[in-house]
PDB file of C-alpha atoms in Angstrom:
ATOM      1  CA  UNK A   1      18.997  21.664  42.394  1.00 82.00           C
ATOM      2  CA  UNK A   2      17.311  19.547  39.555  1.00 92.00           C
ATOM      3  CA  UNK A   3      16.273  15.462  39.690  1.00 93.00           C
ATOM      4  CA  UNK A   4      19.272  15.062  37.200  1.00 89.00           C
ATOM      5  CA  UNK A   5      21.493  17.135  39.756  1.00 89.00           C
ATOM      6  CA  UNK A   6      20.462  15.211  42.910  1.00 89.00           C
ATOM      7  CA  UNK A   7      20.696  11.964  41.375  1.00 85.00           C
ATOM      8  CA  UNK A   8      24.494  12.638  40.453  1.00 83.00           C
ATOM      9  CA  UNK A   9      25.690  13.703  43.575  1.00 86.00           C
ATOM     10  CA  UNK A  10      23.565  10.502  45.415  1.00 84.00           C
ATOM     11  CA  UNK A  11      25.775   8.221  42.666  1.00 84.00           C
ATOM     12  CA  UNK A  12      28.686  10.300  43.773  1.00 83.00           C
ATOM     13  CA  UNK A  13      28.604  10.298  47.816  1.00 87.00           C
ATOM     14  CA  UNK A  14      27.456   6.218  47.349  1.00 89.00           C
ATOM     15  CA  UNK A  15      29.826   4.973  44.855  1.00 88.00           C
ATOM     16  CA  UNK A  16      29.910   1.820  46.377  1.00 90.00           C
ATOM     17  CA  UNK A  17      26.657   1.012  47.472  1.00 91.00           C
ATOM     18  CA  UNK A  18      25.623   1.721  43.604  1.00 91.00           C
ATOM     19  CA  UNK A  19      28.240  -0.240  42.554  1.00 92.00           C
ATOM     20  CA  UNK A  20      27.357  -3.662  44.370  1.00 94.00           C
ATOM     21  CA  UNK A  21      23.356  -2.544  43.557  1.00 94.00           C
ATOM     22  CA  UNK A  22      24.490  -2.340  39.493  1.00 94.00           C
ATOM     23  CA  UNK A  23      26.795  -6.041  40.622  1.00 95.00           C
ATOM     24  CA  UNK A  24      23.405  -7.665  41.224  1.00 97.00           C
ATOM     25  CA  UNK A  25      21.402  -6.389  38.907  1.00 96.00           C
ATOM     26  CA  UNK A  26      23.848  -7.876  36.742  1.00 96.00           C
ATOM     27  CA  UNK A  27      23.529 -10.805  37.992  1.00 97.00           C
ATOM     28  CA  UNK A  28      19.894 -10.941  38.094  1.00 97.00           C
ATOM     29  CA  UNK A  29      19.876 -10.286  34.257  1.00 97.00           C
ATOM     30  CA  UNK A  30      22.368 -12.593  33.983  1.00 96.00           C
ATOM     31  CA  UNK A  31      20.376 -15.111  35.855  1.00 97.00           C
ATOM     32  CA  UNK A  32      16.885 -14.558  33.721  1.00 97.00           C
ATOM     33  CA  UNK A  33      18.726 -14.599  30.446  1.00 97.00           C
ATOM     34  CA  UNK A  34      19.794 -18.092  31.071  1.00 97.00           C
ATOM     35  CA  UNK A  35      23.764 -17.561  31.503  1.00 96.00           C
ATOM     36  CA  UNK A  36      23.507 -16.892  27.638  1.00 97.00           C
ATOM     37  CA  UNK A  37      25.047 -13.514  27.505  1.00 97.00           C
ATOM     38  CA  UNK A  38      27.055 -13.224  30.367  1.00 96.00           C
ATOM     39  CA  UNK A  39      30.545 -11.794  29.148  1.00 96.00           C
ATOM     40  CA  UNK A  40      27.759  -9.109  27.863  1.00 97.00           C
ATOM     41  CA  UNK A  41      26.208  -8.397  31.089  1.00 97.00           C
ATOM     42  CA  UNK A  42      29.544  -8.489  32.678  1.00 96.00           C
ATOM     43  CA  UNK A  43      30.888  -6.003  30.413  1.00 96.00           C
ATOM     44  CA  UNK A  44      27.694  -3.658  30.579  1.00 96.00           C
ATOM     45  CA  UNK A  45      28.080  -3.865  34.362  1.00 95.00           C
ATOM     46  CA  UNK A  46      31.566  -3.273  34.298  1.00 94.00           C
ATOM     47  CA  UNK A  47      30.736   0.528  32.061  1.00 93.00           C
ATOM     48  CA  UNK A  48      28.995   1.590  34.380  1.00 91.00           C
ATOM     49  CA  UNK A  49      29.965   1.120  37.489  1.00 90.00           C
ATOM     50  CA  UNK A  50      33.128   2.840  36.165  1.00 88.00           C
ATOM     51  CA  UNK A  51      30.364   5.390  35.169  1.00 85.00           C
ATOM     52  CA  UNK A  52      29.584   6.521  38.591  1.00 82.00           C
ATOM     53  CA  UNK A  53      30.986   7.872  41.732  1.00 64.00           C
ATOM     54  CA  UNK A  54      34.820   8.175  41.882  1.00 60.00           C
ATOM     55  CA  UNK A  55      35.103   5.121  39.475  1.00 53.00           C
ATOM     56  CA  UNK A  56      35.116   1.388  39.588  1.00 50.00           C
ATOM     57  CA  UNK A  57      34.900  -0.092  43.434  1.00 53.00           C
ATOM     58  CA  UNK A  58      34.586  -3.598  41.998  1.00 52.00           C
ATOM     59  CA  UNK A  59      33.392  -5.268  44.805  1.00 48.00           C
TER      60      UNK A  59
END
């Protein structure tokens, strides 16, 4: 099993934790950019969450 396969398997099994981490990263990026790009950051986080695990758990 390749590294990429292992990463996909991990993401599938831990969707909620991955979505929470993506949300925290988005919040930090938003903070560091002075909230200038909030809507773009939110859209990026939402898209990333949709592509992980079983879908967006929206924590």
